[in-house]
Short mmCIF file of C-alpha atoms and ligand atoms in Angstrom, two decimals:
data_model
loop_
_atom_site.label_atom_id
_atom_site.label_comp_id
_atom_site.label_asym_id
_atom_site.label_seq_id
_atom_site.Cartn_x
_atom_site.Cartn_y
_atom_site.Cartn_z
CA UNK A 1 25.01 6.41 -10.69
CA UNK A 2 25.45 8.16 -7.66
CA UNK A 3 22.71 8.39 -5.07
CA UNK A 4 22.52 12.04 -3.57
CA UNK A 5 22.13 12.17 0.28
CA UNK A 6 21.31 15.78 2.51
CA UNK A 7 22.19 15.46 5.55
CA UNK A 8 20.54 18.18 8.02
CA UNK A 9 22.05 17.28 11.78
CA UNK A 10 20.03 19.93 13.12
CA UNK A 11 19.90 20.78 16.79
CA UNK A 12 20.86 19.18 20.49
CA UNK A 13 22.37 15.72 19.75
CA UNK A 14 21.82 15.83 16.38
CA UNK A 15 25.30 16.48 15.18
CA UNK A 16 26.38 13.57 17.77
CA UNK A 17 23.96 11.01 16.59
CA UNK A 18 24.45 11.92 12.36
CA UNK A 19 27.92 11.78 12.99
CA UNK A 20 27.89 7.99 13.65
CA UNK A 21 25.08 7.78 10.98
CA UNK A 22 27.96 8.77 8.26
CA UNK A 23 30.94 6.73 9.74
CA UNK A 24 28.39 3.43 8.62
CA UNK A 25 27.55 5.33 5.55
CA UNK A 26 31.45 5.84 4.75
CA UNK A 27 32.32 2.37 5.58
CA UNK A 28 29.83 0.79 3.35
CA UNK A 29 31.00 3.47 0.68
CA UNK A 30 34.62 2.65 1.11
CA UNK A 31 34.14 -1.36 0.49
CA UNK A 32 32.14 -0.39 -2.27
CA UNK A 33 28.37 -1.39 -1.03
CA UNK A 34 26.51 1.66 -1.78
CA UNK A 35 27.59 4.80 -3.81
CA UNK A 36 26.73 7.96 -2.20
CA UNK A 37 27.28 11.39 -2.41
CA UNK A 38 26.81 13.66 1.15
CA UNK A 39 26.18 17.12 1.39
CA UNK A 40 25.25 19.09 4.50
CA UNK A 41 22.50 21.66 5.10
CA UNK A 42 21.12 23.61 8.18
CA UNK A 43 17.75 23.16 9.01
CA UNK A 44 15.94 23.85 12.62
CA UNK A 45 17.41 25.78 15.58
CA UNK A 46 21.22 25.78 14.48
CA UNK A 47 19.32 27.65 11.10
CA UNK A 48 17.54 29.88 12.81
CA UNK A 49 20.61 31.20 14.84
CA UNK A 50 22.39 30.93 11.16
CA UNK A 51 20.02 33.49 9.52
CA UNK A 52 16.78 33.80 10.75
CA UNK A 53 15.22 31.02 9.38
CA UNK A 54 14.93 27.10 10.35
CA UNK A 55 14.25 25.82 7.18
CA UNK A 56 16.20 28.54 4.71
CA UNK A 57 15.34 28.34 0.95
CA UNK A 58 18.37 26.62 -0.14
CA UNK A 59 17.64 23.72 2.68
CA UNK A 60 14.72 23.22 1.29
CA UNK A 61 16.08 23.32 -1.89
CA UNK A 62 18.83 20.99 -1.32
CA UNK A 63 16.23 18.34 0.26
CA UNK A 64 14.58 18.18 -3.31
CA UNK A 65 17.17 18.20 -5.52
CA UNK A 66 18.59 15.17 -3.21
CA UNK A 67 17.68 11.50 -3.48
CA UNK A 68 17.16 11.06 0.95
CA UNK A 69 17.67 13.07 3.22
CA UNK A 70 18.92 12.08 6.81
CA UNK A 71 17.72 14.04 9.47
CA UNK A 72 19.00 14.07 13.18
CA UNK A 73 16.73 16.01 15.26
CA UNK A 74 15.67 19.43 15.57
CA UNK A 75 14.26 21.86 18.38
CA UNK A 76 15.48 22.87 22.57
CA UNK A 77 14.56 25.03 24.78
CA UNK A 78 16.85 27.92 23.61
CA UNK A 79 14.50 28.47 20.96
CA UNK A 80 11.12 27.84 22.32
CA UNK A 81 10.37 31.36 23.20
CA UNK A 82 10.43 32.18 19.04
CA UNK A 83 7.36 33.18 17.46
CA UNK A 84 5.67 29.82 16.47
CA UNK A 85 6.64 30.26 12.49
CA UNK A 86 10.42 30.59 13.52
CA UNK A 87 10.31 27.75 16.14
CA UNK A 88 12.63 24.80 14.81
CA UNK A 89 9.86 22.62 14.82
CA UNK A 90 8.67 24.66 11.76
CA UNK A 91 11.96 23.63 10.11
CA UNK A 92 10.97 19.77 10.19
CA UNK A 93 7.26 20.27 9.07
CA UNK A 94 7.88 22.58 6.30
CA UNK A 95 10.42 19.75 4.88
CA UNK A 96 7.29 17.06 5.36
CA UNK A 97 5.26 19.13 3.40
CA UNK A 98 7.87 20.77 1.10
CA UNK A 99 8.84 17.43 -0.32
CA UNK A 100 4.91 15.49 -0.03
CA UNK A 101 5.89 13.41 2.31
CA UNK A 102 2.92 11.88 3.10
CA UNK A 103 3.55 8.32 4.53
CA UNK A 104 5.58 8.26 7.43
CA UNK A 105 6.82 4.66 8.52
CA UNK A 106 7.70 4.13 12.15
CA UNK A 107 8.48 0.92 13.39
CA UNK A 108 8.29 -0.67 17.05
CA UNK A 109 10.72 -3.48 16.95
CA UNK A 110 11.99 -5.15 20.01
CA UNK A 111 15.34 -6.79 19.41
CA UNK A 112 15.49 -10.15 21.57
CA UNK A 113 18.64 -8.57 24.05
CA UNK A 114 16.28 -5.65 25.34
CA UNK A 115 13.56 -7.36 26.58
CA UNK A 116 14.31 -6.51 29.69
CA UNK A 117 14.85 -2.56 29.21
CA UNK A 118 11.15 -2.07 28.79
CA UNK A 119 8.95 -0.79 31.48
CA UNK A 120 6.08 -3.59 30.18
CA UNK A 121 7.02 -7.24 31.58
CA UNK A 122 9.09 -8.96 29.26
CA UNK A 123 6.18 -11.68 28.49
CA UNK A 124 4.85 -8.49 26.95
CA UNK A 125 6.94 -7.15 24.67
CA UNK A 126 9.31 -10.27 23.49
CA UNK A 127 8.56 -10.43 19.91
CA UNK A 128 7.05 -7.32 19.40
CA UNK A 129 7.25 -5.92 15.68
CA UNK A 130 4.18 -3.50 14.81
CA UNK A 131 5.04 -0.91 11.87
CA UNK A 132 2.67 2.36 12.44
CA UNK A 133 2.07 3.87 9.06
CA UNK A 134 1.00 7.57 10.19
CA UNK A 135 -0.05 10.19 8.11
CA UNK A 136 2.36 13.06 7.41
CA UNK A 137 1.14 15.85 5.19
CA UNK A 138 -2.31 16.93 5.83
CA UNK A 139 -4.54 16.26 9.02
CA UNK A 140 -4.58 18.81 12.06
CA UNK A 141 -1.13 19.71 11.89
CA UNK A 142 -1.54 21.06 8.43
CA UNK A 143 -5.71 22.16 8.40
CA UNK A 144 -6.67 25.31 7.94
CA UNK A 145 -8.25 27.51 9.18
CA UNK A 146 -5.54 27.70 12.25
CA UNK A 147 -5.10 30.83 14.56
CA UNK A 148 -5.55 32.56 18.07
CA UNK A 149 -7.75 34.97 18.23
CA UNK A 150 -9.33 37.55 20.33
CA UNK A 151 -12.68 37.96 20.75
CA UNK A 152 -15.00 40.89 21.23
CA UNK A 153 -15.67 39.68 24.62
CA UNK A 154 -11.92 40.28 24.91
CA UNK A 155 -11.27 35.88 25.65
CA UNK A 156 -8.38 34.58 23.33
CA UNK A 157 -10.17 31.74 21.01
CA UNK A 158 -7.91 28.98 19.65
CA UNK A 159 -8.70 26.84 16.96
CA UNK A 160 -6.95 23.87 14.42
CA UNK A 161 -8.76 21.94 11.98
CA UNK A 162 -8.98 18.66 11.34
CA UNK A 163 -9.80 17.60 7.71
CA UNK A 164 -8.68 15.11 5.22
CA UNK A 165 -9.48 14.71 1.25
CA UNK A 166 -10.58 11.34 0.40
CA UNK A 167 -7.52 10.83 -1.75
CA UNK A 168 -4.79 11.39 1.16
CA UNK A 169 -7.26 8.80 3.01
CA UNK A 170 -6.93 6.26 0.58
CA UNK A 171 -3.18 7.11 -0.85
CA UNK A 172 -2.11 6.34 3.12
CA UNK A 173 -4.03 3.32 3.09
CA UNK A 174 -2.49 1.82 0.04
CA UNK A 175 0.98 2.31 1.55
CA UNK A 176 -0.12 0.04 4.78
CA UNK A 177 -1.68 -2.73 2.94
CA UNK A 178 1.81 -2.59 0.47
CA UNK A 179 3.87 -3.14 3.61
CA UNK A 180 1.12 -5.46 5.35
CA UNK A 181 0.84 -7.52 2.17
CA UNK A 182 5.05 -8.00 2.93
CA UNK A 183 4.24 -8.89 6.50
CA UNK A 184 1.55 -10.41 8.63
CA UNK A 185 -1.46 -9.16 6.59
CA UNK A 186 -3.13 -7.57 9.25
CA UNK A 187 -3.69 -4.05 8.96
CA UNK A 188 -5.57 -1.98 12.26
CA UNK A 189 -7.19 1.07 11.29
CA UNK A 190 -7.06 3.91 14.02
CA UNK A 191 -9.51 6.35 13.92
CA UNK A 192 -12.23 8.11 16.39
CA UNK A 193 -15.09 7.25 14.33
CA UNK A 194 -17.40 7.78 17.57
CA UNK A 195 -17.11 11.41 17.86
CA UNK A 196 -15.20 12.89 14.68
CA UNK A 197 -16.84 13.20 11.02
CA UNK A 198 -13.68 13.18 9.40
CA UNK A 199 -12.36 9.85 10.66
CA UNK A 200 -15.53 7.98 10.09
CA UNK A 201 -15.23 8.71 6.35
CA UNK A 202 -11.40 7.44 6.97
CA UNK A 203 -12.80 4.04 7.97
CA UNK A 204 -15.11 3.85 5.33
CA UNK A 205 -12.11 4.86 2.87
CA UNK A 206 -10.08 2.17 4.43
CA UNK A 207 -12.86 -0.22 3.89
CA UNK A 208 -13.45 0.95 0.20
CA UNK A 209 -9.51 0.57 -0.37
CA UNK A 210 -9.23 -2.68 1.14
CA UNK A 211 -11.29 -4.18 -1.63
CA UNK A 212 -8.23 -4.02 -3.61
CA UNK A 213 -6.18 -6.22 -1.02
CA UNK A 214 -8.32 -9.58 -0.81
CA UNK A 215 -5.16 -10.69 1.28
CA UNK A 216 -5.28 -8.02 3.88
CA UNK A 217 -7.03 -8.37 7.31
CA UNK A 218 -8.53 -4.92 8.38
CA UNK A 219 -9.89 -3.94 11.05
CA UNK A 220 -10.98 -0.52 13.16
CA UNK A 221 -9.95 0.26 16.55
CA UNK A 222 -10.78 3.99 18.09
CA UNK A 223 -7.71 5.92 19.04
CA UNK A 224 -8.21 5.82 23.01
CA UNK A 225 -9.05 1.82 22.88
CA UNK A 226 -5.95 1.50 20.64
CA UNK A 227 -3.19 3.56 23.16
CA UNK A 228 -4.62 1.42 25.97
CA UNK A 229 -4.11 -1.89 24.05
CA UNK A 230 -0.86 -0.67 23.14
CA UNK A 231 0.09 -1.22 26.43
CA UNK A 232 -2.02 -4.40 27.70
CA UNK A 233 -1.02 -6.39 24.53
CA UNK A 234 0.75 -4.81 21.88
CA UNK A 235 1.18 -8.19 19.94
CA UNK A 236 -1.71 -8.23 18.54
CA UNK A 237 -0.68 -5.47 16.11
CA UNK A 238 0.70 -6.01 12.56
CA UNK A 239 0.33 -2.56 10.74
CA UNK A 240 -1.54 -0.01 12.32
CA UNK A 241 -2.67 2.93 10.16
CA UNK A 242 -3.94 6.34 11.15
CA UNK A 243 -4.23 10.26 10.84
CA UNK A 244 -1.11 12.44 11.69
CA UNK A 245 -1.47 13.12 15.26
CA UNK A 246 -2.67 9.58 16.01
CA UNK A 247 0.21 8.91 14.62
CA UNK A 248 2.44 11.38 16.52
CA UNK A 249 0.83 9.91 19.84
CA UNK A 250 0.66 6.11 19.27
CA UNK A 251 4.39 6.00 18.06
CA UNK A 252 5.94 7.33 21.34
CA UNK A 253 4.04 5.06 23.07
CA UNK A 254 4.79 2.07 20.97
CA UNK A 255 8.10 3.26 21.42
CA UNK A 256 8.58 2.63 24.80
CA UNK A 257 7.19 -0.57 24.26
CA UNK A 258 10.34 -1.23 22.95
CA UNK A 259 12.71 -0.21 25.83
CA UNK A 260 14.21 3.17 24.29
CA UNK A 261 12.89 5.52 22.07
CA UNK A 262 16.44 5.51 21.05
CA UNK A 263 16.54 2.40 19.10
CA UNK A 264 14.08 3.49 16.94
CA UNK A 265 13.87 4.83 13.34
CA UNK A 266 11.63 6.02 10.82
CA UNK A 267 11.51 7.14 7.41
CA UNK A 268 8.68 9.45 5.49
CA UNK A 269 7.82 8.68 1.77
CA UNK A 270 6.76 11.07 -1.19
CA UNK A 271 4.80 9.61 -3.89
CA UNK A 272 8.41 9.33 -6.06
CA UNK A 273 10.16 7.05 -3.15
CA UNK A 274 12.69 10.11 -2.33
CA UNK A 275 12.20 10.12 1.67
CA UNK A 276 13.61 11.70 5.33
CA UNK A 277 14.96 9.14 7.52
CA UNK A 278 15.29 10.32 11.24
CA UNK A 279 15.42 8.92 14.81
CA UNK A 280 12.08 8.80 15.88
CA UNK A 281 13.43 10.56 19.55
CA UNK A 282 13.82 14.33 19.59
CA UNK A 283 16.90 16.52 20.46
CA UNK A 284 17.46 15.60 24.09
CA UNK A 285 18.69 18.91 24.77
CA UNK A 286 19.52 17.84 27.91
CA UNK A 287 22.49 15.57 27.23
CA UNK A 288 23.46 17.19 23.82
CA UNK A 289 27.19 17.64 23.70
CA UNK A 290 27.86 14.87 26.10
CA UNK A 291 28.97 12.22 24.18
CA UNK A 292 26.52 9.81 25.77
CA UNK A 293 23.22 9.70 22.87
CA UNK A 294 22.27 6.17 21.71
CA UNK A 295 23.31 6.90 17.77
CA UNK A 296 21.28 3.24 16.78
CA UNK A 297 18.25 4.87 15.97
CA UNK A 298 20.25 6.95 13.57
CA UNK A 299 21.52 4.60 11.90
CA UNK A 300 19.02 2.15 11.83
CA UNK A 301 17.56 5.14 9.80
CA UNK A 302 20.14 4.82 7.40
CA UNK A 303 19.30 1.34 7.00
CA UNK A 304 15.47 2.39 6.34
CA UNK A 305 17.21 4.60 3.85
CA UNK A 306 19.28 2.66 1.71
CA UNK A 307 16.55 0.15 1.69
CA UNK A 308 13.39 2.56 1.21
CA UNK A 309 15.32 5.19 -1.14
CA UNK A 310 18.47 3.80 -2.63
CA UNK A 311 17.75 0.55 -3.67
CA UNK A 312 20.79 -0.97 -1.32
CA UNK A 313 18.49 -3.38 0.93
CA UNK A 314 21.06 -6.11 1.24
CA UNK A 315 23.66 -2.75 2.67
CA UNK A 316 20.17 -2.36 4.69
CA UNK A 317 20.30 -5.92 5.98
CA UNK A 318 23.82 -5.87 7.36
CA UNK A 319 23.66 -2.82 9.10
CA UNK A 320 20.61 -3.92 10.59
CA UNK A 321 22.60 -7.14 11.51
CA UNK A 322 25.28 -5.23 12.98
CA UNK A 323 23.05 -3.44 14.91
CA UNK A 324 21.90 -6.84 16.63
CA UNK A 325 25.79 -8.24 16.66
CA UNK A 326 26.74 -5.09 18.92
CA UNK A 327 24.08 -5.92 21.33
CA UNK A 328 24.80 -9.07 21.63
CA UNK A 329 28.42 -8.43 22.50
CA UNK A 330 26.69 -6.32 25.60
CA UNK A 331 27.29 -2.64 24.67
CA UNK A 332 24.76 -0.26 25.76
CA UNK A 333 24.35 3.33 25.94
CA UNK A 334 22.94 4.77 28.78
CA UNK A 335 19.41 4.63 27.56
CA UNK A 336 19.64 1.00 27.24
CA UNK A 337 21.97 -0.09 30.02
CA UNK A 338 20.99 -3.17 32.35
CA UNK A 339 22.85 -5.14 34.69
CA UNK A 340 26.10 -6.82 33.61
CA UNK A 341 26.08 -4.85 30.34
CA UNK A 342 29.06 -2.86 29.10
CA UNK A 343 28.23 0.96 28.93
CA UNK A 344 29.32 3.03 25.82
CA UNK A 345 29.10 6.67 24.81
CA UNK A 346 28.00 7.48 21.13
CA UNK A 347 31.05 7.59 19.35
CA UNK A 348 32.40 3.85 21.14
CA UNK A 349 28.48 2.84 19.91
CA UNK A 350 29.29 3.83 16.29
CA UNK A 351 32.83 2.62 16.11
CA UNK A 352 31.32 -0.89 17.40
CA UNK A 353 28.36 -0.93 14.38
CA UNK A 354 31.19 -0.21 11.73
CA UNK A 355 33.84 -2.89 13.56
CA UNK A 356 30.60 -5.18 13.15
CA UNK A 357 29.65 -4.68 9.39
CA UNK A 358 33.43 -5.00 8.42
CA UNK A 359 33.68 -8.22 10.54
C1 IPM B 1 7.53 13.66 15.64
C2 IPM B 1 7.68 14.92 16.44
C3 IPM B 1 7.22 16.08 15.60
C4 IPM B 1 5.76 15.88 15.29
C5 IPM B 1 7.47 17.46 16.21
C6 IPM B 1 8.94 17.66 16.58
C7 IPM B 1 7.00 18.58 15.32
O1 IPM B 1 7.00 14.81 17.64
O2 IPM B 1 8.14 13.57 14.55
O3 IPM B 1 6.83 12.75 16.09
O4 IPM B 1 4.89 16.25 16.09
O5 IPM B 1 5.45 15.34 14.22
MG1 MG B 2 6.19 12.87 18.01
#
């Protein structure tokens, strides 16, 4: 049967990026790889200026009664003066939490022929492969209670909160030692144990759920310790699991690790396998509509798709392949450009990864 696919482009390069996304998606479809059905839906800024609302019921909607749903980026400065609950930003959280999606997958993978576009020495990086598993759904981002406030004394007093339930602990856990278990077996708790409450009942929860996975290797690093060995020797990483904004933090800095935070993909997972697959990069407002966006992280999310949500991992396989064939023939967007490489804008980028699969 047909697989359902929703795909929101969103805001800044967003439509650029999906649009190469889809020509992979259509050429698998047309040799008869994957079966797919694509529908399009507004969600974030473009929304907003739509009717009033970055995620509108009928996105949100659409996202549920749909099998993935590929995601491009959302957010820019045009819409940064919006109250906070009409911000674009609102558009992508309300989707994580609309649809559960609780474990959100984001890969640092350094292919071979960019070892030299990262700011770390090359000695480094080479061989880098660390898959963060970060919470999505609950955490700061979500805790309540959440405000600005004024107080009698007339001072403004801000305040998040950062809790977790045992159960998203340990339901997050089980989804890194599952992908662990497929990899190296080493799974790296991050937490700050030290100082907050809630995150030294997450180690102990990791610790409790780890007695299910003989196999796996866990250890406990605190958040700070963990960004700085990020950086002085990232290899050491398998899986590294922690709370949403650990998560939000560690992956744009693993991220660069890699070169470009434009090669990079991720995909968020509900309890049923239905999942978002986006570029782990944002908008880039300032080169939207210029043709010149690295569209690999985009569809390298498609890959994470049809491999995560749609059962095609083999279509996952070659695209991920094609992905590598394309860089070794020397193309590079901007973002990735180096010395005696061939420069390409978005579209030429796209056009290569399809002229690759079909080869
Ligand atoms: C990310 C982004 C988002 C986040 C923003 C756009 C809300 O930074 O997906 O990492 O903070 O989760
Ligand atoms: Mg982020």
């Amino acid at each position: 049967m047909s697989k359902k696919i929703l795909v929101l482009a969103g805001d800044g390069i967003g439509p650029e990026i999906v649009a190469e996304a889809i020509k992979v998606l259509d050429a698998l479809q047309a040799e008869g790889a994957i079966d797919v059905t694509m529908e399009e839906a507004l969600v974030g800024g473009a929304a907003y200026d739509d009717c009033g609302d970055p995620l509108p019921a009928a996105t949100l909607e659409a996202a549920k009664a749909s099998d993935a749903v590929l995601l491009g980026a959302v957010g820019g400065p045009k819409w940064e003066p919006l109250h906070f609950s009409k911000r674009p930003e609102r558009g992508l959280l309300g989707l994580r939490a609309g649809l559960g999606l609780f474990a959100n997958l984001r890969p640092a993978f350094l292919y071979p022929q960019l070892a030299d576009a990262s700011t770390l020495k090359s000695e480094v990086v080479s061989g880098l492969d660390i898959m963060i598993v970060r919470e999505l759904t609950g955490g700061i981002y979500f805790g309540e209670p959440r405000g600005v406030e004024t107080l009698e004394s007339g001072e403004r007093y801000g305040y998040n909160t950062l809790c977790y339930k045992e159960s998203e602990v340990e339901r997050i856990c089980r989804v890194a030692y599952d992908i662990a278990m497929k990899r190296g077996k080493r799974v790296c708790s991050v937490d700050k144990a030290n100082v907050l409450e809630v995150t030294e009942m997450w180690r102990e929860v990791a610790i409790e759920t780890a007695a299910d996975y003989p196999e796996i290797e866990l250890s406990h690093m605190y958040v700070d310790n963990a960004s700085m060995q990020l950086v002085r020797a990232p290899k050491q990483f398998d899986v590294m699991v922690t709370t949403n904004m650990f998560g939000d933090i560690l992956s744009d800095c693993a991220a660069m690790l890699t070169g470009s935070i434009g090669m990079l993909p991720s995909a968020s997972l509900n309890a049923e396998g239905q999942g978002m697959y986006e570029p782990i990069h944002g908008s880039a407002p300032d080169i939207a509509g210029r043709g010149i966006a690295n569209p690999l992280a985009t569809i390298l999310s498609v890959a994470m798709m049809l491999r995560y949500s749609l059962d095609a991992g083999e279509a996952a396989d070659r695209i991920e392949a094609a992905v590598s064939k394309v860089l070794d023939q020397g193309l590079r967007t901007g973002d990735i450009m180096s010395e005696g490489m061939r420069q390409v804008g978005t579209a030429e980028m796209g056009d290569a990864v399809v002229a690759a699969l079909r080869a």
